Amino acid sequence: MARQKTMPETMEESDVIDLLLAQHAMITDLFDEVERAPQDRRAEAFTRLVRLLAVHETAEEEIVHPYARRKLEGGEGIVADRLEEEHQAKELLQQMDQAGVDAPDFLANLTLLRGAVEAHARSEERYEFTKLRAQTSAAERRALSVGVKAAEALAPTHPHPGTESATKNVLVGTPVAMMDRVRDVIRKSMGKEH
């Protein structure tokens, strides 16, 4: 049985593709955890899922997608398709984040979200990551990994549909990230995970 990686362990990955693949596996594990969690523990698991998805997608939008757009043949189309997928998933995730785990349609929406996120991850892995690995050097992938880790450290912790470009993430991301992180601290101090 494979051991589940944790976020600090994925941060040790020096190849950006390995880092992102490890995070995709973590996202799948968190979906499993949210689905299996008893009602009184579901909010905490969902909060971790929301945070990982928000941080992961922001870093891809700021670092990976712009590089793929420039580096890959047909990169513009590959990235445009991924950004559309991300936008749709972010909209559903934002609705779920706002409604909370007690919403009557939470589990149905979680199933929809999981399907969208996993389809998006498969598309990234097939159309973007495979080509990036083939068309970049180990040094380039290490540099991208450093960039992704830095972007994740500063990324918003909640979804913000409409910020699917590097420019929008940079212009809007830092203030939004600060507001998200303050909101997270306040919620936690009040005993609310959501």
mmCIF file of C-alpha atoms in Angstrom:
data_model
loop_
_atom_site.group_PDB
_atom_site.id
_atom_site.type_symbol
_atom_site.label_atom_id
_atom_site.label_comp_id
_atom_site.label_asym_id
_atom_site.label_seq_id
_atom_site.Cartn_x
_atom_site.Cartn_y
_atom_site.Cartn_z
ATOM 1 C CA MET A 1 0.000 0.000 0.000
ATOM 2 C CA ALA A 2 1.400 3.407 -1.008
ATOM 3 C CA ARG A 3 1.960 5.885 1.767
ATOM 4 C CA GLN A 4 0.062 9.153 1.449
ATOM 5 C CA LYS A 5 2.329 12.167 1.000
ATOM 6 C CA THR A 6 1.802 15.218 3.132
ATOM 7 C CA MET A 7 2.271 18.826 1.988
ATOM 8 C CA PRO A 8 5.703 19.244 3.672
ATOM 9 C CA GLU A 9 6.918 16.086 1.926
ATOM 10 C CA THR A 10 5.743 17.335 -1.455
ATOM 11 C CA MET A 11 7.602 20.566 -0.814
ATOM 12 C CA GLU A 12 10.816 18.523 -0.928
ATOM 13 C CA GLU A 13 10.197 17.625 -4.582
ATOM 14 C CA SER A 14 12.750 19.390 -6.765
ATOM 15 C CA ASP A 15 11.176 18.609 -10.147
ATOM 16 C CA VAL A 16 8.049 20.681 -10.763
ATOM 17 C CA ILE A 17 6.263 17.828 -12.507
ATOM 18 C CA ASP A 18 6.927 15.464 -9.590
ATOM 19 C CA LEU A 19 5.775 18.185 -7.176
ATOM 20 C CA LEU A 20 2.501 18.771 -9.040
ATOM 21 C CA LEU A 21 1.835 15.043 -9.478
ATOM 22 C CA ALA A 22 2.368 14.520 -5.739
ATOM 23 C CA GLN A 23 -0.097 17.329 -5.052
ATOM 24 C CA HIS A 24 -2.633 15.769 -7.424
ATOM 25 C CA ALA A 25 -2.361 12.565 -5.385
ATOM 26 C CA MET A 26 -2.833 14.549 -2.167
ATOM 27 C CA ILE A 27 -5.943 16.206 -3.601
ATOM 28 C CA THR A 28 -7.411 12.794 -4.443
ATOM 29 C CA ASP A 29 -6.644 11.602 -0.904
ATOM 30 C CA LEU A 30 -8.330 14.693 0.563
ATOM 31 C CA PHE A 31 -11.451 14.094 -1.529
ATOM 32 C CA ASP A 32 -11.530 10.568 -0.075
ATOM 33 C CA GLU A 33 -11.099 11.964 3.425
ATOM 34 C CA VAL A 34 -13.911 14.508 3.026
ATOM 35 C CA GLU A 35 -16.250 11.856 1.619
ATOM 36 C CA ARG A 36 -15.526 9.415 4.478
ATOM 37 C CA ALA A 37 -15.436 11.972 7.300
ATOM 38 C CA PRO A 38 -18.233 11.878 9.859
ATOM 39 C CA GLN A 39 -20.364 15.023 9.751
ATOM 40 C CA ASP A 40 -18.631 16.550 12.792
ATOM 41 C CA ARG A 41 -15.171 16.200 11.127
ATOM 42 C CA ARG A 42 -16.118 16.994 7.550
ATOM 43 C CA ALA A 43 -15.582 20.773 7.824
ATOM 44 C CA GLU A 44 -11.958 20.393 8.906
ATOM 45 C CA ALA A 45 -11.168 17.994 6.056
ATOM 46 C CA PHE A 46 -12.999 20.182 3.538
ATOM 47 C CA THR A 47 -11.095 23.264 4.713
ATOM 48 C CA ARG A 48 -7.804 21.476 3.993
ATOM 49 C CA LEU A 49 -9.079 20.437 0.557
ATOM 50 C CA VAL A 50 -10.200 23.987 -0.295
ATOM 51 C CA ARG A 51 -6.857 25.392 0.805
ATOM 52 C CA LEU A 52 -4.789 22.881 -1.175
ATOM 53 C CA LEU A 53 -6.878 23.336 -4.317
ATOM 54 C CA ALA A 54 -6.687 27.148 -4.089
ATOM 55 C CA VAL A 55 -2.949 27.238 -3.446
ATOM 56 C CA HIS A 56 -2.146 24.568 -6.044
ATOM 57 C CA GLU A 57 -4.169 26.185 -8.831
ATOM 58 C CA THR A 58 -2.807 29.659 -8.094
ATOM 59 C CA ALA A 59 0.770 28.410 -8.367
ATOM 60 C CA GLU A 60 0.010 26.634 -11.637
ATOM 61 C CA GLU A 61 -1.619 29.802 -12.991
ATOM 62 C CA GLU A 62 1.288 32.032 -11.956
ATOM 63 C CA ILE A 63 4.241 29.793 -12.797
ATOM 64 C CA VAL A 64 3.498 26.619 -14.763
ATOM 65 C CA HIS A 65 0.882 27.730 -17.284
ATOM 66 C CA PRO A 66 2.738 30.871 -18.440
ATOM 67 C CA TYR A 67 5.899 28.818 -18.945
ATOM 68 C CA ALA A 68 3.990 26.083 -20.815
ATOM 69 C CA ARG A 69 2.292 28.724 -22.958
ATOM 70 C CA ARG A 70 5.707 30.020 -24.104
ATOM 71 C CA LYS A 71 7.649 26.758 -24.162
ATOM 72 C CA LEU A 72 5.297 24.202 -25.695
ATOM 73 C CA GLU A 73 4.217 23.953 -29.290
ATOM 74 C CA GLY A 74 0.491 24.683 -29.159
ATOM 75 C CA GLY A 75 1.002 25.909 -25.587
ATOM 76 C CA GLU A 76 -1.537 28.703 -25.917
ATOM 77 C CA GLY A 77 -4.357 26.251 -26.657
ATOM 78 C CA ILE A 78 -3.220 23.722 -24.059
ATOM 79 C CA VAL A 79 -3.183 26.378 -21.349
ATOM 80 C CA ALA A 80 -6.452 28.000 -22.460
ATOM 81 C CA ASP A 81 -8.219 24.653 -22.058
ATOM 82 C CA ARG A 82 -6.715 24.118 -18.573
ATOM 83 C CA LEU A 83 -7.699 27.638 -17.465
ATOM 84 C CA GLU A 84 -11.295 27.093 -18.547
ATOM 85 C CA GLU A 85 -11.408 23.841 -16.554
ATOM 86 C CA GLU A 86 -9.904 25.611 -13.541
ATOM 87 C CA HIS A 87 -12.406 28.449 -13.744
ATOM 88 C CA GLN A 88 -15.389 26.104 -13.773
ATOM 89 C CA ALA A 89 -14.051 24.094 -10.816
ATOM 90 C CA LYS A 90 -13.261 27.295 -8.888
ATOM 91 C CA GLU A 91 -16.817 28.546 -9.297
ATOM 92 C CA LEU A 92 -18.270 25.351 -7.824
ATOM 93 C CA LEU A 93 -15.631 25.247 -5.094
ATOM 94 C CA GLN A 94 -16.363 28.857 -4.151
ATOM 95 C CA GLN A 95 -20.111 28.120 -3.911
ATOM 96 C CA MET A 96 -19.404 25.083 -1.727
ATOM 97 C CA ASP A 97 -16.920 26.992 0.430
ATOM 98 C CA GLN A 98 -19.488 29.714 1.055
ATOM 99 C CA ALA A 99 -22.389 27.318 1.673
ATOM 100 C CA GLY A 100 -20.431 25.044 4.008
ATOM 101 C CA VAL A 101 -20.486 21.322 4.605
ATOM 102 C CA ASP A 102 -23.946 21.436 6.186
ATOM 103 C CA ALA A 103 -25.574 22.549 2.928
ATOM 104 C CA PRO A 104 -28.118 19.954 1.772
ATOM 105 C CA ASP A 105 -26.419 19.600 -1.631
ATOM 106 C CA PHE A 106 -22.864 19.412 -0.244
ATOM 107 C CA LEU A 107 -22.197 15.731 -1.013
ATOM 108 C CA ALA A 108 -23.772 15.959 -4.474
ATOM 109 C CA ASN A 109 -21.653 19.015 -5.250
ATOM 110 C CA LEU A 110 -18.577 17.297 -3.823
ATOM 111 C CA THR A 111 -19.091 14.477 -6.315
ATOM 112 C CA LEU A 112 -19.389 17.011 -9.162
ATOM 113 C CA LEU A 113 -16.315 18.892 -7.950
ATOM 114 C CA ARG A 114 -14.279 15.734 -7.619
ATOM 115 C CA GLY A 115 -15.163 14.698 -11.162
ATOM 116 C CA ALA A 116 -14.202 18.110 -12.523
ATOM 117 C CA VAL A 117 -10.956 18.326 -10.551
ATOM 118 C CA GLU A 118 -9.860 14.800 -11.428
ATOM 119 C CA ALA A 119 -10.678 15.301 -15.131
ATOM 120 C CA HIS A 120 -8.692 18.555 -15.040
ATOM 121 C CA ALA A 121 -5.731 16.829 -13.353
ATOM 122 C CA ARG A 122 -5.753 14.046 -15.958
ATOM 123 C CA SER A 123 -5.787 16.651 -18.740
ATOM 124 C CA GLU A 124 -2.896 18.550 -17.173
ATOM 125 C CA GLU A 125 -0.910 15.371 -16.739
ATOM 126 C CA ARG A 126 -1.574 14.201 -20.295
ATOM 127 C CA TYR A 127 -1.455 17.408 -22.325
ATOM 128 C CA GLU A 128 0.722 19.762 -20.305
ATOM 129 C CA PHE A 129 2.960 17.905 -17.844
ATOM 130 C CA THR A 130 4.055 15.157 -20.256
ATOM 131 C CA LYS A 131 5.095 17.748 -22.823
ATOM 132 C CA LEU A 132 6.784 19.936 -20.221
ATOM 133 C CA ARG A 133 8.829 17.002 -18.967
ATOM 134 C CA ALA A 134 9.850 16.104 -22.536
ATOM 135 C CA GLN A 135 10.644 19.657 -23.631
ATOM 136 C CA THR A 136 12.395 21.075 -20.564
ATOM 137 C CA SER A 137 15.669 20.343 -18.864
ATOM 138 C CA ALA A 138 16.021 19.125 -15.295
ATOM 139 C CA ALA A 139 17.370 22.589 -14.409
ATOM 140 C CA GLU A 140 14.295 24.285 -15.859
ATOM 141 C CA ARG A 141 11.996 21.945 -13.913
ATOM 142 C CA ARG A 142 13.947 22.623 -10.697
ATOM 143 C CA ALA A 143 13.619 26.371 -11.256
ATOM 144 C CA LEU A 144 9.889 25.990 -11.905
ATOM 145 C CA SER A 145 9.573 23.949 -8.705
ATOM 146 C CA VAL A 146 11.168 26.779 -6.726
ATOM 147 C CA GLY A 147 8.753 29.230 -8.359
ATOM 148 C CA VAL A 148 5.725 27.044 -7.593
ATOM 149 C CA LYS A 149 6.751 26.703 -3.941
ATOM 150 C CA ALA A 150 7.182 30.472 -3.624
ATOM 151 C CA ALA A 151 3.829 31.139 -5.302
ATOM 152 C CA GLU A 152 2.109 28.620 -3.021
ATOM 153 C CA ALA A 153 3.544 30.316 0.056
ATOM 154 C CA LEU A 154 1.823 33.566 -0.970
ATOM 155 C CA ALA A 155 -1.321 32.193 -2.617
ATOM 156 C CA PRO A 156 -4.911 32.797 -1.525
ATOM 157 C CA THR A 157 -6.351 29.976 0.564
ATOM 158 C CA HIS A 158 -9.844 30.133 -0.946
ATOM 159 C CA PRO A 159 -10.980 29.982 -4.588
ATOM 160 C CA HIS A 160 -11.340 33.218 -6.513
ATOM 161 C CA PRO A 161 -12.875 32.559 -9.943
ATOM 162 C CA GLY A 162 -11.813 35.076 -12.557
ATOM 163 C CA THR A 163 -8.153 35.223 -11.524
ATOM 164 C CA GLU A 164 -6.962 32.421 -13.797
ATOM 165 C CA SER A 165 -4.069 34.373 -15.301
ATOM 166 C CA ALA A 166 -0.625 35.103 -13.937
ATOM 167 C CA THR A 167 -1.217 38.857 -14.271
ATOM 168 C CA LYS A 168 -4.514 38.792 -12.383
ATOM 169 C CA ASN A 169 -3.047 36.527 -9.719
ATOM 170 C CA VAL A 170 -0.117 38.884 -9.200
ATOM 171 C CA LEU A 171 -2.253 42.046 -9.181
ATOM 172 C CA VAL A 172 -5.081 40.677 -7.051
ATOM 173 C CA GLY A 173 -3.483 37.676 -5.391
ATOM 174 C CA THR A 174 -1.426 39.203 -2.598
ATOM 175 C CA PRO A 175 -4.186 41.349 -1.053
ATOM 176 C CA VAL A 176 -6.701 38.529 -1.517
ATOM 177 C CA ALA A 177 -4.275 36.015 -0.005
ATOM 178 C CA MET A 178 -3.781 38.253 3.029
ATOM 179 C CA MET A 179 -7.550 38.608 3.465
ATOM 180 C CA ASP A 180 -8.025 34.847 3.085
ATOM 181 C CA ARG A 181 -5.350 34.079 5.659
ATOM 182 C CA VAL A 182 -6.740 36.618 8.154
ATOM 183 C CA ARG A 183 -10.209 35.161 7.648
ATOM 184 C CA ASP A 184 -8.795 31.659 8.236
ATOM 185 C CA VAL A 185 -7.181 32.757 11.518
ATOM 186 C CA ILE A 186 -10.378 34.431 12.705
ATOM 187 C CA ARG A 187 -12.481 31.395 11.849
ATOM 188 C CA LYS A 188 -10.049 29.097 13.613
ATOM 189 C CA SER A 189 -9.927 31.299 16.708
ATOM 190 C CA MET A 190 -13.730 31.246 16.825
ATOM 191 C CA GLY A 191 -13.706 27.454 16.634
ATOM 192 C CA LYS A 192 -15.049 27.391 13.091
ATOM 193 C CA GLU A 193 -13.269 25.495 10.376
ATOM 194 C CA HIS A 194 -15.628 26.913 7.806
#
